[in-house]
XYZ file of N, CA and C in Angstrom:
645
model
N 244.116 -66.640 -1.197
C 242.876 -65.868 -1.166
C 242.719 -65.093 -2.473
N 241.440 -65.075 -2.956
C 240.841 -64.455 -4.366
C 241.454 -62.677 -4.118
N 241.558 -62.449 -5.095
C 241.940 -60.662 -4.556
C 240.474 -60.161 -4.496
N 239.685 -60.488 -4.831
C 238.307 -60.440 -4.413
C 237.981 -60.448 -3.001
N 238.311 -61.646 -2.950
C 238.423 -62.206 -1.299
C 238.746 -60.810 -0.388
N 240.114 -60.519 -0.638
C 240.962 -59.402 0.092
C 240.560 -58.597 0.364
N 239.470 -58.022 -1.007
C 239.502 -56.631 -0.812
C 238.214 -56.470 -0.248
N 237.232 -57.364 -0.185
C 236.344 -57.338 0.519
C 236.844 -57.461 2.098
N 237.495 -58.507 2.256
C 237.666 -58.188 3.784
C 238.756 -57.330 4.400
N 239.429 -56.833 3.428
C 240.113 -55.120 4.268
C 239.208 -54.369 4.058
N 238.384 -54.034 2.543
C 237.131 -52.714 2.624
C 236.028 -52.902 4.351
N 235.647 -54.023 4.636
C 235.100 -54.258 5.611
C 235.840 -54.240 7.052
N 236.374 -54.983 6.875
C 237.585 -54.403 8.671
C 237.508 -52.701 8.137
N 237.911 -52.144 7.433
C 237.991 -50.316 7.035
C 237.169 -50.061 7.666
N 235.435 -50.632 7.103
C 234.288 -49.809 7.618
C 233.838 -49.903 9.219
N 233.970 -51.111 9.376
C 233.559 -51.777 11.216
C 234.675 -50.714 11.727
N 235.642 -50.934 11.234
C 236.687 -49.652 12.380
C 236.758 -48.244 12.140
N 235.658 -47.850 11.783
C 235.807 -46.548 11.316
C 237.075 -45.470 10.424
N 237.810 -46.802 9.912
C 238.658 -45.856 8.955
C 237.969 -45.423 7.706
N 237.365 -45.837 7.243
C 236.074 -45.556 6.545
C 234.876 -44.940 6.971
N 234.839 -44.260 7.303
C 233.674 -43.450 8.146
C 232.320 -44.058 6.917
N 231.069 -43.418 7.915
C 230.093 -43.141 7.138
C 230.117 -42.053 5.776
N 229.154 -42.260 4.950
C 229.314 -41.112 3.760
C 230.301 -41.341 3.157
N 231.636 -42.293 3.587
C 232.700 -42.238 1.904
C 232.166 -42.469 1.455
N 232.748 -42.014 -0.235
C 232.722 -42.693 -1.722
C 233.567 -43.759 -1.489
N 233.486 -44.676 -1.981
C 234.507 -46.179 -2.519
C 234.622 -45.951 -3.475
N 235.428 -45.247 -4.110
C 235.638 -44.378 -5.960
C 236.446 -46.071 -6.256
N 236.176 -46.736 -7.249
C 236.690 -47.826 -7.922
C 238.434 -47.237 -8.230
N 238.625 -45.896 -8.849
C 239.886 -45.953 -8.758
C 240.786 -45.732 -8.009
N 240.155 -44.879 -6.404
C 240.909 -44.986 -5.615
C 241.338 -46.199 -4.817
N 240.265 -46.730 -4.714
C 240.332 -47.890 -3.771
C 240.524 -48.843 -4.492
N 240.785 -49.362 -5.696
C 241.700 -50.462 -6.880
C 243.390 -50.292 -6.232
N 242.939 -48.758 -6.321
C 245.162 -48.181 -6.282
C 245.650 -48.390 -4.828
N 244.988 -48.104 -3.964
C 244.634 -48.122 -2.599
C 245.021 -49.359 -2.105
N 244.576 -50.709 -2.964
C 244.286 -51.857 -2.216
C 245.387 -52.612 -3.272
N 245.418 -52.241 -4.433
C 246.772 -52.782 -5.105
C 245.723 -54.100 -5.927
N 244.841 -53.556 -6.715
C 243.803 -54.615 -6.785
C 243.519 -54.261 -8.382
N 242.961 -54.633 -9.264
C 242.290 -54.369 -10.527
C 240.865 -54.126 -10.160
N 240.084 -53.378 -11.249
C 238.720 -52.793 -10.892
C 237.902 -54.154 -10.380
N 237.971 -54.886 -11.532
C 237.492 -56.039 -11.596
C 236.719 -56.910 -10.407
N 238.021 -57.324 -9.481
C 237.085 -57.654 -8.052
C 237.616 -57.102 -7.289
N 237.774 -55.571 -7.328
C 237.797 -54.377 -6.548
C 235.780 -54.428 -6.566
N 234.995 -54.556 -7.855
C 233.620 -53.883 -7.960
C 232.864 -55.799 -7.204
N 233.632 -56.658 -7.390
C 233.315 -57.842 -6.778
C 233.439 -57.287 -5.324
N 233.866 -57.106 -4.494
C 234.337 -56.832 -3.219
C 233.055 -55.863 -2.765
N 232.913 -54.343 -3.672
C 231.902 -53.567 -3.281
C 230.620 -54.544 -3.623
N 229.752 -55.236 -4.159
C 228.489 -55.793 -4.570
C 228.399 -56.581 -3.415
N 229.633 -57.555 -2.778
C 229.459 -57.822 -1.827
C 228.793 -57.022 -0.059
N 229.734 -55.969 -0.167
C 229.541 -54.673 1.000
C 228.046 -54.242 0.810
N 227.672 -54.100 -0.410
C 226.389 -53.577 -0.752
C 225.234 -54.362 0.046
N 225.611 -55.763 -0.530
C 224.707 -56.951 -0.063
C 224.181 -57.128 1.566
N 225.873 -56.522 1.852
C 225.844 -56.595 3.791
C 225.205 -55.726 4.410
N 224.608 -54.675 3.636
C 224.329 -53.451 3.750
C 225.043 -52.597 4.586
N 226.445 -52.556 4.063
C 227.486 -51.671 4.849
C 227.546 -50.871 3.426
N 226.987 -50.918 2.276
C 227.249 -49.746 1.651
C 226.134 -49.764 0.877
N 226.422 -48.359 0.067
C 225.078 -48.726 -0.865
C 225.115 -47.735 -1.990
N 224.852 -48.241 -3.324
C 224.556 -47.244 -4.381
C 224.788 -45.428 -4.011
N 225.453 -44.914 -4.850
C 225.700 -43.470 -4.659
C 225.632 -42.659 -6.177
N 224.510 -41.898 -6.267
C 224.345 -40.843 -7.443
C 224.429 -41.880 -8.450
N 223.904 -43.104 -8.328
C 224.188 -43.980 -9.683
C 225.743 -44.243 -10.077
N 226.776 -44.142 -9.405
C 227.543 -44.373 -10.006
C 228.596 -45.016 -8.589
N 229.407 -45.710 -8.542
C 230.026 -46.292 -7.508
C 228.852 -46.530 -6.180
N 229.443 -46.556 -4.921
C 228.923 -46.723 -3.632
C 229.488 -46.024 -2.682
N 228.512 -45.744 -1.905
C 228.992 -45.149 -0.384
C 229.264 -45.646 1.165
N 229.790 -45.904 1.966
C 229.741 -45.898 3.214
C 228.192 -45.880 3.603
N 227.544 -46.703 3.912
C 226.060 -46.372 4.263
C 226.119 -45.537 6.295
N 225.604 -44.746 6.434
C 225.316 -44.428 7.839
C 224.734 -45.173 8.995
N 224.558 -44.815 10.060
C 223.958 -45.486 11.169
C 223.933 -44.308 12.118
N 222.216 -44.326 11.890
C 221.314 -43.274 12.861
C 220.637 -44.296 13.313
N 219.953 -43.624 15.101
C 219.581 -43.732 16.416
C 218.356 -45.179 15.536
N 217.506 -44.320 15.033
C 216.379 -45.139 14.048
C 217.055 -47.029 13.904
N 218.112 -46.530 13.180
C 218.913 -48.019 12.686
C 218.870 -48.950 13.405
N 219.812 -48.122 14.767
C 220.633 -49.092 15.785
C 219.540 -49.480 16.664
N 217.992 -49.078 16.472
C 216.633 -49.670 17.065
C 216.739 -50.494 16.380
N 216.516 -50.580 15.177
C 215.732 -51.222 14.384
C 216.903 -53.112 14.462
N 218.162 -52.280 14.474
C 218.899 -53.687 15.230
C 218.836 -54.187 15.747
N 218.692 -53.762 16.904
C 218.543 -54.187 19.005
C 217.058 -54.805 18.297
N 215.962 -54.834 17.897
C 214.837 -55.685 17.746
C 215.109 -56.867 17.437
N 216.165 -57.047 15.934
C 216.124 -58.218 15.254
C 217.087 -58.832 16.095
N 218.096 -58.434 17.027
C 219.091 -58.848 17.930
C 218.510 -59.562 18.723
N 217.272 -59.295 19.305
C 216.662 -59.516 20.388
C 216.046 -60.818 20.388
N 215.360 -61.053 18.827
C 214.742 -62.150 18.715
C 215.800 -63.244 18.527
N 216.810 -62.789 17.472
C 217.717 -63.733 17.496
C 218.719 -64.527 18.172
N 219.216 -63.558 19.466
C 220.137 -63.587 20.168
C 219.308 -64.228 21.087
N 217.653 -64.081 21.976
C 217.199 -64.746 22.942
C 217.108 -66.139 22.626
N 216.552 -66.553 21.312
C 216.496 -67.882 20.867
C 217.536 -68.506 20.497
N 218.460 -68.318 20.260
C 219.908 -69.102 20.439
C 220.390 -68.853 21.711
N 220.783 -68.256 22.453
C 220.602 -68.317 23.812
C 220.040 -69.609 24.501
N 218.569 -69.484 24.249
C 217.430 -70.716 24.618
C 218.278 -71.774 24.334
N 218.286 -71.943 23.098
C 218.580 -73.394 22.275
C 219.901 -73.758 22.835
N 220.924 -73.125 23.358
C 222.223 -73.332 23.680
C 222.162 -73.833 25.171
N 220.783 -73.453 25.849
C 221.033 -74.022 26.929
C 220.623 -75.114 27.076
N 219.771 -75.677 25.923
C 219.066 -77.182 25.817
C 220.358 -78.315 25.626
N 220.918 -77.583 24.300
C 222.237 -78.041 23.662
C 223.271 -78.266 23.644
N 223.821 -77.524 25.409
C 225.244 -77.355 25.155
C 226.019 -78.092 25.853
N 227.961 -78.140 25.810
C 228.270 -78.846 26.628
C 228.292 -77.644 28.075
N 227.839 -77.994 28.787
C 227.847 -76.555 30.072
C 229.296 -77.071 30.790
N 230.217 -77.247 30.730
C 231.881 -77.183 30.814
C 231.920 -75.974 30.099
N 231.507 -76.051 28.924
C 232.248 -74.795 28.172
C 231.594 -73.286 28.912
N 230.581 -73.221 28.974
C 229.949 -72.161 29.307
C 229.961 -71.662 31.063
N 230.036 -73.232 31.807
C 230.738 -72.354 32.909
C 232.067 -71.917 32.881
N 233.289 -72.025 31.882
C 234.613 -71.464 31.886
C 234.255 -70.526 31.757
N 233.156 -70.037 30.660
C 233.142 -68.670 29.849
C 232.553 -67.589 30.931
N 231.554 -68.562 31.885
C 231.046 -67.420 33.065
C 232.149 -66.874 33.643
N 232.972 -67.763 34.175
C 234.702 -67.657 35.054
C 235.499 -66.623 34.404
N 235.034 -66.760 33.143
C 236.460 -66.176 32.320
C 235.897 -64.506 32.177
N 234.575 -64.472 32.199
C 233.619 -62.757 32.123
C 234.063 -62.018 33.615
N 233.483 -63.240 35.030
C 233.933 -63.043 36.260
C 234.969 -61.951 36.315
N 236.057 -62.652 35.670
C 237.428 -62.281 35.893
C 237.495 -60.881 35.394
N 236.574 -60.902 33.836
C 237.464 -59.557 33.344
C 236.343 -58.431 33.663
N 235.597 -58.674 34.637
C 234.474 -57.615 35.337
C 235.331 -57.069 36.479
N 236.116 -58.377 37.440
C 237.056 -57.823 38.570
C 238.503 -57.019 37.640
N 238.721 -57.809 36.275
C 239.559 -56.556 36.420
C 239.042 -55.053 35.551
N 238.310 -54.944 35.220
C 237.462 -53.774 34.854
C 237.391 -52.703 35.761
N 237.213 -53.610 36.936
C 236.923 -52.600 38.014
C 237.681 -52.081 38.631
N 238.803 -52.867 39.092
C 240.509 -52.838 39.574
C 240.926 -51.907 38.489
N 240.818 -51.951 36.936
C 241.682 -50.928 36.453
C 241.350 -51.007 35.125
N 239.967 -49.964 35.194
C 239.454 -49.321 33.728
C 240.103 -49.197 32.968
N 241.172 -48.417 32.516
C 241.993 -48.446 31.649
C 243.243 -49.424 30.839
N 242.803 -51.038 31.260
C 243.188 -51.702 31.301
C 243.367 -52.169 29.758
N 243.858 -52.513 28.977
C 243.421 -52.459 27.208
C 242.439 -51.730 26.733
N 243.270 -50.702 26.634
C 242.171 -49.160 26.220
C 241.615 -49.369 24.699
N 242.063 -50.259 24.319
C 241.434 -50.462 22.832
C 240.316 -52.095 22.980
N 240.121 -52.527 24.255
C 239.309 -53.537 24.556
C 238.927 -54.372 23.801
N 240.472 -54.984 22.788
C 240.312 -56.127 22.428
C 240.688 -57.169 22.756
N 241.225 -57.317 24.482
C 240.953 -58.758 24.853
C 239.874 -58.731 25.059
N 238.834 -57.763 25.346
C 237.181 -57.795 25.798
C 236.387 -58.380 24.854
N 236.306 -57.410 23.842
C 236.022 -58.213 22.701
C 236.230 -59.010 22.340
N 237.727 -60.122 22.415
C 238.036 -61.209 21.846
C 236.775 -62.193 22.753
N 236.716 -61.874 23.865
C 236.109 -62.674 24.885
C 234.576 -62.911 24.475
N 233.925 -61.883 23.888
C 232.817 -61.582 24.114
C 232.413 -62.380 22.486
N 233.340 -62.652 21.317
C 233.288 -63.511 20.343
C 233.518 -64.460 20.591
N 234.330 -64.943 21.558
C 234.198 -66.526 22.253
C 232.781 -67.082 22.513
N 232.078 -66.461 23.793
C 230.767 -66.677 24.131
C 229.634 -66.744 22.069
N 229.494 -65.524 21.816
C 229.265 -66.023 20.868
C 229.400 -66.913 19.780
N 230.519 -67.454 19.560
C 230.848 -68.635 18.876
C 230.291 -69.841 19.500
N 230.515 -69.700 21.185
C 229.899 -70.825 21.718
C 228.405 -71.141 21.382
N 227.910 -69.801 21.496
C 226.270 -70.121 21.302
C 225.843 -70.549 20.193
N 226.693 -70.075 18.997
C 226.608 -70.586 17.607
C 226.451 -71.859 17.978
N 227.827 -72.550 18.245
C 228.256 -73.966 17.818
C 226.986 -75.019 18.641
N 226.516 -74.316 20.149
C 225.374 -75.457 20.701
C 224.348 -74.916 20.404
N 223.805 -73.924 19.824
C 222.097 -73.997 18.946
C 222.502 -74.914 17.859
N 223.324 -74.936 17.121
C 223.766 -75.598 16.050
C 222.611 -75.952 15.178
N 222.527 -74.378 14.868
C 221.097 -74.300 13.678
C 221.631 -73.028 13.015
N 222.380 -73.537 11.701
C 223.264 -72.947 10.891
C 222.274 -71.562 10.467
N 221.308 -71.484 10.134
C 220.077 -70.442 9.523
C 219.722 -68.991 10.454
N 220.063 -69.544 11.937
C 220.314 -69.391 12.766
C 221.452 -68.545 13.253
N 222.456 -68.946 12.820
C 224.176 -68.669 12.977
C 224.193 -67.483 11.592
N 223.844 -67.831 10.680
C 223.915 -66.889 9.287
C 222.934 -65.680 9.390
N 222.310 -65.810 10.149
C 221.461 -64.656 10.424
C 222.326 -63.566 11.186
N 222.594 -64.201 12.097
C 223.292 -63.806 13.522
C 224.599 -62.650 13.112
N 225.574 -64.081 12.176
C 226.395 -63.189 11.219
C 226.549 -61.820 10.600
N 225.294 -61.637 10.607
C 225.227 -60.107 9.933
C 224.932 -59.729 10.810
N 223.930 -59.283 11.454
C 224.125 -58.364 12.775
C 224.764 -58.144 13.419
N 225.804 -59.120 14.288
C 227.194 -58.546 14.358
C 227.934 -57.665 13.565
N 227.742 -58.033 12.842
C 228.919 -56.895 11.580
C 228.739 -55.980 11.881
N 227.323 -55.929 11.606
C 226.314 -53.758 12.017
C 226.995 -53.484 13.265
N 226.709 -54.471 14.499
C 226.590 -54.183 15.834
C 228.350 -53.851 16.138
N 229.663 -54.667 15.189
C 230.281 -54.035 15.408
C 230.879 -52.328 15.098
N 230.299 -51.906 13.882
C 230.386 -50.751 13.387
C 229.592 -50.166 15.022
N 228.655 -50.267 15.102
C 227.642 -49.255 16.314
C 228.466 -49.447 17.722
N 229.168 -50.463 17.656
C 229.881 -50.351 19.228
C 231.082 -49.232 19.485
N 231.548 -48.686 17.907
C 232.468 -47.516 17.962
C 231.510 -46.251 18.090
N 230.271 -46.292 18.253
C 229.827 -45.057 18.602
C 229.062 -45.071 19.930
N 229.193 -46.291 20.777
C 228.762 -46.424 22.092
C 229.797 -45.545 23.329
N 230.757 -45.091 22.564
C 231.881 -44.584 23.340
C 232.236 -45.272 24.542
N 232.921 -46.226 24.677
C 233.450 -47.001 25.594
C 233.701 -46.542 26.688
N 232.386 -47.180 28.120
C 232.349 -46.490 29.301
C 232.333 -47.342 30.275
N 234.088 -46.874 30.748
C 234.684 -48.724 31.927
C 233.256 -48.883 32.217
N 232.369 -48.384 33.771
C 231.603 -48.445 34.179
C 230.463 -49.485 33.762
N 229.644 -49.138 32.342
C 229.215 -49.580 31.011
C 229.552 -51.502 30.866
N 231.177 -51.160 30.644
C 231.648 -52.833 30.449
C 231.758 -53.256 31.187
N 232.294 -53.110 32.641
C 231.905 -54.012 33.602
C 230.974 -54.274 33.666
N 229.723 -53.329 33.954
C 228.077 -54.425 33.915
C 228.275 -55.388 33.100
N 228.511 -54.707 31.364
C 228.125 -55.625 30.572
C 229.068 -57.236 30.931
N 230.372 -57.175 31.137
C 230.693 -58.640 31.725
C 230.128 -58.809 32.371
N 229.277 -58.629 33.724
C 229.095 -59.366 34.772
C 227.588 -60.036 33.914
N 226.683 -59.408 32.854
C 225.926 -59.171 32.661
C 226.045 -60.805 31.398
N 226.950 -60.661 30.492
C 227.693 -61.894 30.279
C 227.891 -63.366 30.642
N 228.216 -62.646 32.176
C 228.694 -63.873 33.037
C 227.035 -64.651 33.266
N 226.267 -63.776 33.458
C 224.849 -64.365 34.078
C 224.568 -65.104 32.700
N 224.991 -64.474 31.734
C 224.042 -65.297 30.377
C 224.590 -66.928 29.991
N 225.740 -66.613 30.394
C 226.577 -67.903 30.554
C 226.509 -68.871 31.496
N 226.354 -68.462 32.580
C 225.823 -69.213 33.954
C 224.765 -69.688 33.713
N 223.837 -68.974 33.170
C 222.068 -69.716 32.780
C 221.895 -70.896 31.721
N 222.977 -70.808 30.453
C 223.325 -71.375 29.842
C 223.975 -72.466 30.159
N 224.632 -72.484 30.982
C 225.356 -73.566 31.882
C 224.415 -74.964 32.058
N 223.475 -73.846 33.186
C 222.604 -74.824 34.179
C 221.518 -75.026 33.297
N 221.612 -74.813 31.988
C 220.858 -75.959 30.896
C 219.103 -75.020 31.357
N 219.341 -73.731 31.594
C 217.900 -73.019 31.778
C 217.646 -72.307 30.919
N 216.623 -72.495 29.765
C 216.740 -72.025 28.592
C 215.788 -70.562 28.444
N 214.742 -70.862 29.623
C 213.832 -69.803 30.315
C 214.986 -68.519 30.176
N 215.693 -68.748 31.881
C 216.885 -67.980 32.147
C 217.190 -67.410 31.019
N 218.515 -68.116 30.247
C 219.241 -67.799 29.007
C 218.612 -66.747 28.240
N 217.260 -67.067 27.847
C 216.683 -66.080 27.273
C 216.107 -64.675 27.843
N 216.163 -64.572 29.126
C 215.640 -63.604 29.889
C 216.945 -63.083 30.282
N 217.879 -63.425 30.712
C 219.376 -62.662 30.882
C 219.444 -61.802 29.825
N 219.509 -62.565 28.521
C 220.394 -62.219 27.122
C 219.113 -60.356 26.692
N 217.961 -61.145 27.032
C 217.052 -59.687 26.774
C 217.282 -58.658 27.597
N 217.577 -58.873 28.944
C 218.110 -57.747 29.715
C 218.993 -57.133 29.320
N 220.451 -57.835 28.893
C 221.386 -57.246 28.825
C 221.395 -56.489 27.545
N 220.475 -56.874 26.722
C 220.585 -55.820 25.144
C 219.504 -54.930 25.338
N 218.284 -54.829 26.237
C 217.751 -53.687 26.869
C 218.695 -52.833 27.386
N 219.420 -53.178 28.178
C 220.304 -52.131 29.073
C 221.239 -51.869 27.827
N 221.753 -52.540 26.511
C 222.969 -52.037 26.032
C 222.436 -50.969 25.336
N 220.851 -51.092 24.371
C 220.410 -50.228 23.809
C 220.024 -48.752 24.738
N 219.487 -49.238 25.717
C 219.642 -48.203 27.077
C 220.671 -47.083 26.631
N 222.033 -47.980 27.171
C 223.219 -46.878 27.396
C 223.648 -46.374 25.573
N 223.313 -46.864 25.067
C 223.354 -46.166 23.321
C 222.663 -45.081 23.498
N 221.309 -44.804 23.874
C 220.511 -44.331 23.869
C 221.017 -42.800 24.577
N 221.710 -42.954 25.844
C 221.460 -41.908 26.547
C 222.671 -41.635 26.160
N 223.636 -42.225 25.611
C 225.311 -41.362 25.040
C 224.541 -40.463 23.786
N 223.929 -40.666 22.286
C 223.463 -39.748 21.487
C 222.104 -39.426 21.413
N 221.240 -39.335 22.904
C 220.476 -38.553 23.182
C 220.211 -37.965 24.929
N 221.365 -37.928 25.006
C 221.293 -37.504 26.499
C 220.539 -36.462 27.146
């Protein structure tokens, strides 16, 4: 891997996980020394971040941590909405539905154990691993790359914004069971469905965003 390569994707895992909060500086010489990198494609790595719009120009000189206010994480859930219902659609025209009824089975499961015992991987990355499965799936049967590259970036955002959803068992169980339906619709090749599940469930996710930092 390019040290370019690297340092773009540790500066980015940094920011999605909040070890990088909003508002840092990315000072070129800390984060060169930091990452064990030369300026060089240390400033390759930031132009990239810039691009993703996970950072952005600061006082003219280096870059910052860009923020994410209430405004933003709307302005996400919109472009989510269009994108995520229509691959959805297309996946149920497209897909093999073997795969997508496992994936209903496999949400099933981690809704019963959600419920059995909230505190179950308190850092909810088998949840998450799960919940990038389904999405990969939908990628691979819309199989409309323009589509998938779009998609790409909004995740990124959406993972930075899921560390400020404050993780609420209650919350993720819907959202699996909520999962499971999008997958089930997807299954039975209903592209109607698919797309009307997938809008519910990012209504209700923007919902519960909503009422955690404006309650």
């Amino acid at each position: 891997m390019r040290a370019s390569d690297r340092a773009y994707a540790m500066l980015r895992e940094d920011i999605v996980e909040w070890r990088l909060p909003p508002g840092t500086v990315l000072g070129e010489v800390e984060q060169s020394q930091r990452l064990g990198i030369s300026r060089t494609p240390l400033r390759e790595a930031l132009a990239r971040l810039t691009a993703d719009g996970l950072a952005a120009p600061h006082n003219g000189r280096g870059v910052v941590v860009t923020p994410i206010s209430a405004d933003t994480v709307e302005s996400l859930f919109e472009l989510r909405q269009a994108l995520e219902c229509q691959a959805a659609s297309l996946a149920a025209v497209r897909c093999n539905p073997d795969v997508f009824r496992a994936l209903r089975a496999d949400f099933e499961a981690a809704a019963a154990r959600l419920d059995a015992d909230p505190d179950e991987d308190p850092a909810r990355r088998g949840y998450y691993a799960l919940v990038a499965r389904l999405d990969a799936a939908i990628d691979e049967a819309a199989a409309n790359p323009y589509l998938t590259q779009a998609l790409g970036n909004v995740r990124l955002h959406l993972a930075r914004v899921r560390r400020l959803a404050k993780d609420n068992p209650g919350r993720l169980r819907d959202t699996a069971a909520e999962h499971a339906t999008i997958a089930g619709a997807i299954a039975a090749a209903d592209p109607a469905l698919a797309a009307a599940a997938t809008r519910i469930h990012l209504h209700k996710s923007l919902e519960h965003f909503t009422a955690v930092h404006h309650p």
